[in-house]
Amino acid sequence: DIQLTQSPSFLSASVGDRVTITCRASQGISSYLAWYQQKPGKAPKLLIYAASTLQSGVPSRFSGSGSGTEFTLTISSLQPEDFATYYCQQLNTYPRTFGQGTKVEIK
Amino acid sequence: QVQLQESGPGLVKPSETLSLTCTVSSGSLSSHYWSWIRQPPGKGLEWIGFIYYSGSTNYNPSLKSRVTISIDTSKNQFSLELSSMTAADTAVYYCATELRGGYDFFDYWGQGTLVTVSS
């Protein structure tokens, strides 16, 4: 299985901050990576696929980059509604696997 | 816009088999890969497996010996069976769609249903 390691696991930030989350894959996955946002008690919501393509309806302050084994999710200016847990997922091979999550909390 | 809704028991006894159904609204079962994902309380996401409308399946090797996913296109439903349940299987179970077409992603999710394994 391909292992995904996110860093940091926990992040404390303020509204307006620029936030970057990293996802590292245990082997190359080209650009077959997606990012999801999950709020408490809710299902994950797709933010980005193909490493850098913004899902329709997702605010442009979210962006993704990377290929191969290292990827980043950036929130350019953190908004109150962005406090949540973020997961990366690889879709290069089966079984599909997820990172362990990064919880973004209010400083 | 595809809508998904999980249904099934919230409590299962150890060693029993869990049966969950996902009902699909406003969509055709022939357009996506229909998946199950679970999330233990306070933990991360684990992909269980998928079924395509043709009936082809793919399961997570970690659960393969205990998992069966089936589909009923006449009812617009797909189902999960997980046998020999233990406390470690306590989780929120989500059904979701995987769109495949070059770059894949999980675009629609059900709200999730909490399944607790306890006697």
mmCIF file of C-alpha atoms in Angstrom:
data_model
loop_
_atom_site.group_PDB
_atom_site.id
_atom_site.type_symbol
_atom_site.label_atom_id
_atom_site.label_comp_id
_atom_site.label_asym_id
_atom_site.label_seq_id
_atom_site.Cartn_x
_atom_site.Cartn_y
_atom_site.Cartn_z
ATOM 1 C CA ASP A 1 0.000 0.000 0.000
ATOM 2 C CA ILE A 2 1.093 3.575 -0.608
ATOM 3 C CA GLN A 3 1.541 5.434 2.674
ATOM 4 C CA LEU A 4 0.745 9.154 2.852
ATOM 5 C CA THR A 5 2.268 11.242 5.623
ATOM 6 C CA GLN A 6 0.880 14.689 6.299
ATOM 7 C CA SER A 7 2.680 17.426 8.181
ATOM 8 C CA PRO A 8 1.950 18.985 10.470
ATOM 9 C CA SER A 9 -0.723 16.856 12.146
ATOM 10 C CA PHE A 10 -1.964 19.894 14.018
ATOM 11 C CA LEU A 11 -1.771 23.555 13.106
ATOM 12 C CA SER A 12 -2.857 26.611 15.045
ATOM 13 C CA ALA A 13 -3.412 29.719 12.925
ATOM 14 C CA SER A 14 -5.234 33.029 12.845
ATOM 15 C CA VAL A 15 -7.783 34.385 10.410
ATOM 16 C CA GLY A 16 -5.914 35.892 7.474
ATOM 17 C CA ASP A 17 -2.858 33.656 7.857
ATOM 18 C CA ARG A 18 -1.335 31.778 4.945
ATOM 19 C CA VAL A 19 -1.381 28.074 5.728
ATOM 20 C CA THR A 20 0.538 25.266 4.046
ATOM 21 C CA ILE A 21 0.015 21.541 4.598
ATOM 22 C CA THR A 22 2.385 18.950 3.163
ATOM 23 C CA CYS A 23 1.597 15.408 2.059
ATOM 24 C CA ARG A 24 4.396 12.973 1.269
ATOM 25 C CA ALA A 25 3.829 9.667 -0.505
ATOM 26 C CA SER A 26 5.884 6.541 0.153
ATOM 27 C CA GLN A 27 6.321 6.100 -3.600
ATOM 28 C CA GLY A 28 5.699 8.194 -6.669
ATOM 29 C CA ILE A 29 2.053 8.803 -7.517
ATOM 30 C CA SER A 30 2.452 11.301 -10.378
ATOM 31 C CA SER A 31 -0.343 13.839 -9.837
ATOM 32 C CA TYR A 32 -2.946 11.351 -8.642
ATOM 33 C CA LEU A 33 -3.656 13.166 -5.410
ATOM 34 C CA ALA A 34 -6.764 14.776 -3.957
ATOM 35 C CA TRP A 35 -7.375 16.985 -0.937
ATOM 36 C CA TYR A 36 -10.487 16.937 1.235
ATOM 37 C CA GLN A 37 -11.802 19.150 4.018
ATOM 38 C CA GLN A 38 -13.760 17.624 6.879
ATOM 39 C CA LYS A 39 -15.665 19.493 9.549
ATOM 40 C CA PRO A 40 -16.839 17.808 12.773
ATOM 41 C CA GLY A 41 -19.771 15.471 12.221
ATOM 42 C CA LYS A 42 -19.680 15.956 8.453
ATOM 43 C CA ALA A 43 -18.476 13.944 5.494
ATOM 44 C CA PRO A 44 -15.262 14.966 3.761
ATOM 45 C CA LYS A 45 -15.624 17.524 0.991
ATOM 46 C CA LEU A 46 -13.478 17.439 -2.137
ATOM 47 C CA LEU A 47 -11.313 20.531 -2.524
ATOM 48 C CA ILE A 48 -8.664 19.652 -5.095
ATOM 49 C CA TYR A 49 -7.970 16.743 -7.444
ATOM 50 C CA ALA A 50 -5.157 15.915 -9.825
ATOM 51 C CA ALA A 51 -2.895 17.597 -7.254
ATOM 52 C CA SER A 52 -3.745 21.134 -8.367
ATOM 53 C CA THR A 53 -7.209 21.285 -9.967
ATOM 54 C CA LEU A 54 -9.743 23.167 -7.880
ATOM 55 C CA GLN A 55 -13.098 21.433 -7.581
ATOM 56 C CA SER A 56 -16.011 23.513 -8.844
ATOM 57 C CA GLY A 57 -17.358 25.839 -6.169
ATOM 58 C CA VAL A 58 -14.253 25.745 -3.969
ATOM 59 C CA PRO A 59 -12.887 29.208 -3.122
ATOM 60 C CA SER A 60 -9.773 30.286 -4.986
ATOM 61 C CA ARG A 61 -7.869 30.835 -1.732
ATOM 62 C CA PHE A 62 -7.306 27.071 -1.791
ATOM 63 C CA SER A 63 -4.553 25.798 -4.059
ATOM 64 C CA GLY A 64 -2.592 22.616 -4.495
ATOM 65 C CA SER A 65 0.758 21.775 -5.993
ATOM 66 C CA GLY A 66 3.275 18.990 -6.350
ATOM 67 C CA SER A 67 3.843 15.747 -8.149
ATOM 68 C CA GLY A 68 5.651 12.505 -7.556
ATOM 69 C CA THR A 69 6.016 12.131 -3.810
ATOM 70 C CA GLU A 70 5.588 15.618 -2.367
ATOM 71 C CA PHE A 71 2.454 17.726 -2.419
ATOM 72 C CA THR A 72 1.162 20.846 -0.720
ATOM 73 C CA LEU A 73 -2.214 22.351 0.047
ATOM 74 C CA THR A 74 -2.133 26.100 0.590
ATOM 75 C CA ILE A 75 -4.829 28.361 1.978
ATOM 76 C CA SER A 76 -3.771 31.872 1.022
ATOM 77 C CA SER A 77 -5.821 33.729 3.637
ATOM 78 C CA LEU A 78 -7.454 31.581 6.293
ATOM 79 C CA GLN A 79 -11.142 32.281 6.838
ATOM 80 C CA PRO A 80 -13.269 31.313 9.872
ATOM 81 C CA GLU A 81 -15.031 28.593 7.869
ATOM 82 C CA ASP A 82 -11.690 26.966 6.983
ATOM 83 C CA PHE A 83 -11.044 25.649 10.476
ATOM 84 C CA ALA A 84 -11.351 21.922 9.876
ATOM 85 C CA THR A 85 -9.329 18.770 9.304
ATOM 86 C CA TYR A 86 -7.689 18.276 5.914
ATOM 87 C CA TYR A 87 -6.844 14.936 4.322
ATOM 88 C CA CYS A 88 -4.815 14.038 1.280
ATOM 89 C CA GLN A 89 -5.678 10.898 -0.703
ATOM 90 C CA GLN A 90 -3.763 9.053 -3.372
ATOM 91 C CA LEU A 91 -5.630 7.718 -6.401
ATOM 92 C CA ASN A 92 -2.660 6.231 -8.212
ATOM 93 C CA THR A 93 -3.277 2.659 -7.117
ATOM 94 C CA TYR A 94 -5.566 0.467 -5.087
ATOM 95 C CA PRO A 95 -6.121 0.329 -2.208
ATOM 96 C CA ARG A 96 -6.922 4.030 -2.100
ATOM 97 C CA THR A 97 -5.194 5.500 0.953
ATOM 98 C CA PHE A 98 -5.479 8.704 2.922
ATOM 99 C CA GLY A 99 -3.066 10.750 4.965
ATOM 100 C CA GLN A 100 -3.619 10.828 8.707
ATOM 101 C CA GLY A 101 -5.105 14.325 8.567
ATOM 102 C CA THR A 102 -4.092 17.839 9.557
ATOM 103 C CA LYS A 103 -6.312 19.645 12.026
ATOM 104 C CA VAL A 104 -6.369 23.416 11.570
ATOM 105 C CA GLU A 105 -7.488 25.225 14.697
ATOM 106 C CA ILE A 106 -7.960 28.855 15.675
ATOM 107 C CA LYS A 107 -5.012 30.469 17.415
ATOM 108 C CA GLN B 1 -26.264 16.311 -8.339
ATOM 109 C CA VAL B 2 -25.887 12.841 -6.867
ATOM 110 C CA GLN B 3 -27.202 12.309 -3.353
ATOM 111 C CA LEU B 4 -26.253 9.367 -1.171
ATOM 112 C CA GLN B 5 -27.878 8.100 2.014
ATOM 113 C CA GLU B 6 -26.587 5.298 4.205
ATOM 114 C CA SER B 7 -28.960 3.107 6.185
ATOM 115 C CA GLY B 8 -28.508 0.229 8.570
ATOM 116 C CA PRO B 9 -28.167 -0.699 12.232
ATOM 117 C CA GLY B 10 -26.305 1.591 14.577
ATOM 118 C CA LEU B 11 -25.364 -1.246 16.903
ATOM 119 C CA VAL B 12 -23.882 -4.614 16.013
ATOM 120 C CA LYS B 13 -22.818 -7.396 18.365
ATOM 121 C CA PRO B 14 -19.279 -8.789 18.249
ATOM 122 C CA SER B 15 -18.851 -11.625 15.737
ATOM 123 C CA GLU B 16 -21.989 -10.586 13.838
ATOM 124 C CA THR B 17 -22.174 -9.311 10.263
ATOM 125 C CA LEU B 18 -22.780 -5.653 9.518
ATOM 126 C CA SER B 19 -25.123 -4.852 6.637
ATOM 127 C CA LEU B 20 -25.384 -1.309 5.321
ATOM 128 C CA THR B 21 -27.171 0.061 2.279
ATOM 129 C CA CYS B 22 -26.497 3.221 0.334
ATOM 130 C CA THR B 23 -29.384 4.673 -1.650
ATOM 131 C CA VAL B 24 -28.461 6.826 -4.620
ATOM 132 C CA SER B 25 -30.730 9.674 -5.659
ATOM 133 C CA SER B 26 -30.561 11.874 -8.717
ATOM 134 C CA GLY B 27 -27.981 9.836 -10.516
ATOM 135 C CA SER B 28 -27.326 6.742 -12.546
ATOM 136 C CA LEU B 29 -25.362 3.889 -11.054
ATOM 137 C CA SER B 30 -23.574 3.428 -14.363
ATOM 138 C CA SER B 31 -21.557 6.634 -14.118
ATOM 139 C CA HIS B 32 -19.385 6.137 -11.061
ATOM 140 C CA TYR B 33 -17.568 3.635 -8.945
ATOM 141 C CA TRP B 34 -19.553 3.136 -5.755
ATOM 142 C CA SER B 35 -17.400 3.032 -2.655
ATOM 143 C CA TRP B 36 -17.437 2.512 1.075
ATOM 144 C CA ILE B 37 -15.083 4.363 3.416
ATOM 145 C CA ARG B 38 -14.999 4.274 7.192
ATOM 146 C CA GLN B 39 -13.644 6.471 9.975
ATOM 147 C CA PRO B 40 -13.176 5.262 13.565
ATOM 148 C CA PRO B 41 -14.115 7.903 16.136
ATOM 149 C CA GLY B 42 -11.419 10.586 16.280
ATOM 150 C CA LYS B 43 -9.300 8.864 13.639
ATOM 151 C CA GLY B 44 -8.584 9.000 9.924
ATOM 152 C CA LEU B 45 -10.259 7.638 6.813
ATOM 153 C CA GLU B 46 -9.979 4.059 5.563
ATOM 154 C CA TRP B 47 -11.116 2.979 2.100
ATOM 155 C CA ILE B 48 -13.050 -0.304 2.256
ATOM 156 C CA GLY B 49 -13.739 -1.002 -1.396
ATOM 157 C CA PHE B 50 -15.818 -0.255 -4.459
ATOM 158 C CA ILE B 51 -18.274 -1.838 -6.853
ATOM 159 C CA TYR B 52 -18.947 -0.825 -10.438
ATOM 160 C CA TYR B 53 -22.393 -1.128 -11.964
ATOM 161 C CA SER B 54 -21.180 -4.138 -13.928
ATOM 162 C CA GLY B 55 -20.613 -5.891 -10.606
ATOM 163 C CA SER B 56 -16.835 -5.774 -10.613
ATOM 164 C CA THR B 57 -15.359 -5.091 -7.194
ATOM 165 C CA ASN B 58 -12.099 -4.137 -5.542
ATOM 166 C CA TYR B 59 -11.551 -4.473 -1.801
ATOM 167 C CA ASN B 60 -8.933 -3.236 0.623
ATOM 168 C CA PRO B 61 -6.646 -6.220 1.253
ATOM 169 C CA SER B 62 -6.774 -5.465 4.987
ATOM 170 C CA LEU B 63 -10.517 -6.250 4.986
ATOM 171 C CA LYS B 64 -10.901 -8.421 1.897
ATOM 172 C CA SER B 65 -11.588 -11.668 3.736
ATOM 173 C CA ARG B 66 -14.556 -10.101 5.531
ATOM 174 C CA VAL B 67 -16.039 -7.689 2.976
ATOM 175 C CA THR B 68 -18.718 -8.064 0.328
ATOM 176 C CA ILE B 69 -20.043 -5.132 -1.678
ATOM 177 C CA SER B 70 -23.068 -5.681 -3.904
ATOM 178 C CA ILE B 71 -25.247 -3.548 -6.134
ATOM 179 C CA ASP B 72 -28.945 -3.484 -7.031
ATOM 180 C CA THR B 73 -29.357 -1.226 -10.033
ATOM 181 C CA SER B 74 -33.140 -1.681 -10.035
ATOM 182 C CA LYS B 75 -33.315 -0.041 -6.610
ATOM 183 C CA ASN B 76 -30.439 2.409 -7.184
ATOM 184 C CA GLN B 77 -28.708 0.949 -4.142
ATOM 185 C CA PHE B 78 -25.419 -0.626 -3.258
ATOM 186 C CA SER B 79 -24.601 -2.458 -0.063
ATOM 187 C CA LEU B 80 -21.786 -3.383 2.291
ATOM 188 C CA GLU B 81 -21.489 -6.536 4.346
ATOM 189 C CA LEU B 82 -18.661 -6.840 6.877
ATOM 190 C CA SER B 83 -18.462 -10.091 8.773
ATOM 191 C CA SER B 84 -16.945 -11.068 12.123
ATOM 192 C CA MET B 85 -17.304 -7.584 13.538
ATOM 193 C CA THR B 86 -15.142 -6.543 16.486
ATOM 194 C CA ALA B 87 -14.804 -3.375 18.529
ATOM 195 C CA ALA B 88 -12.079 -2.275 16.086
ATOM 196 C CA ASP B 89 -14.772 -2.005 13.400
ATOM 197 C CA THR B 90 -16.630 0.691 15.350
ATOM 198 C CA ALA B 91 -16.658 3.646 12.978
ATOM 199 C CA VAL B 92 -18.656 6.077 10.922
ATOM 200 C CA TYR B 93 -19.292 4.345 7.610
ATOM 201 C CA TYR B 94 -19.611 6.511 4.519
ATOM 202 C CA CYS B 95 -20.755 5.616 1.051
ATOM 203 C CA ALA B 96 -19.228 7.720 -1.678
ATOM 204 C CA THR B 97 -18.815 7.925 -5.414
ATOM 205 C CA GLU B 98 -15.478 7.741 -7.166
ATOM 206 C CA LEU B 99 -15.409 9.441 -10.515
ATOM 207 C CA ARG B 100 -12.801 7.882 -12.753
ATOM 208 C CA GLY B 101 -11.647 9.519 -15.946
ATOM 209 C CA GLY B 102 -7.964 10.167 -16.088
ATOM 210 C CA TYR B 103 -7.711 11.803 -12.716
ATOM 211 C CA ASP B 104 -10.004 10.222 -10.184
ATOM 212 C CA PHE B 105 -11.596 11.635 -7.072
ATOM 213 C CA PHE B 106 -14.387 11.041 -4.595
ATOM 214 C CA ASP B 107 -16.933 13.712 -5.449
ATOM 215 C CA TYR B 108 -20.107 12.805 -3.585
ATOM 216 C CA TRP B 109 -20.410 11.429 -0.063
ATOM 217 C CA GLY B 110 -23.270 10.306 2.132
ATOM 218 C CA GLN B 111 -23.655 11.895 5.534
ATOM 219 C CA GLY B 112 -22.230 8.813 7.220
ATOM 220 C CA THR B 113 -23.700 6.397 9.734
ATOM 221 C CA LEU B 114 -22.120 5.503 13.060
ATOM 222 C CA VAL B 115 -21.847 1.779 13.703
ATOM 223 C CA THR B 116 -20.931 0.672 17.200
ATOM 224 C CA VAL B 117 -19.817 -2.877 17.940
ATOM 225 C CA SER B 118 -20.838 -3.856 21.437
ATOM 226 C CA SER B 119 -22.590 -6.676 23.220
#
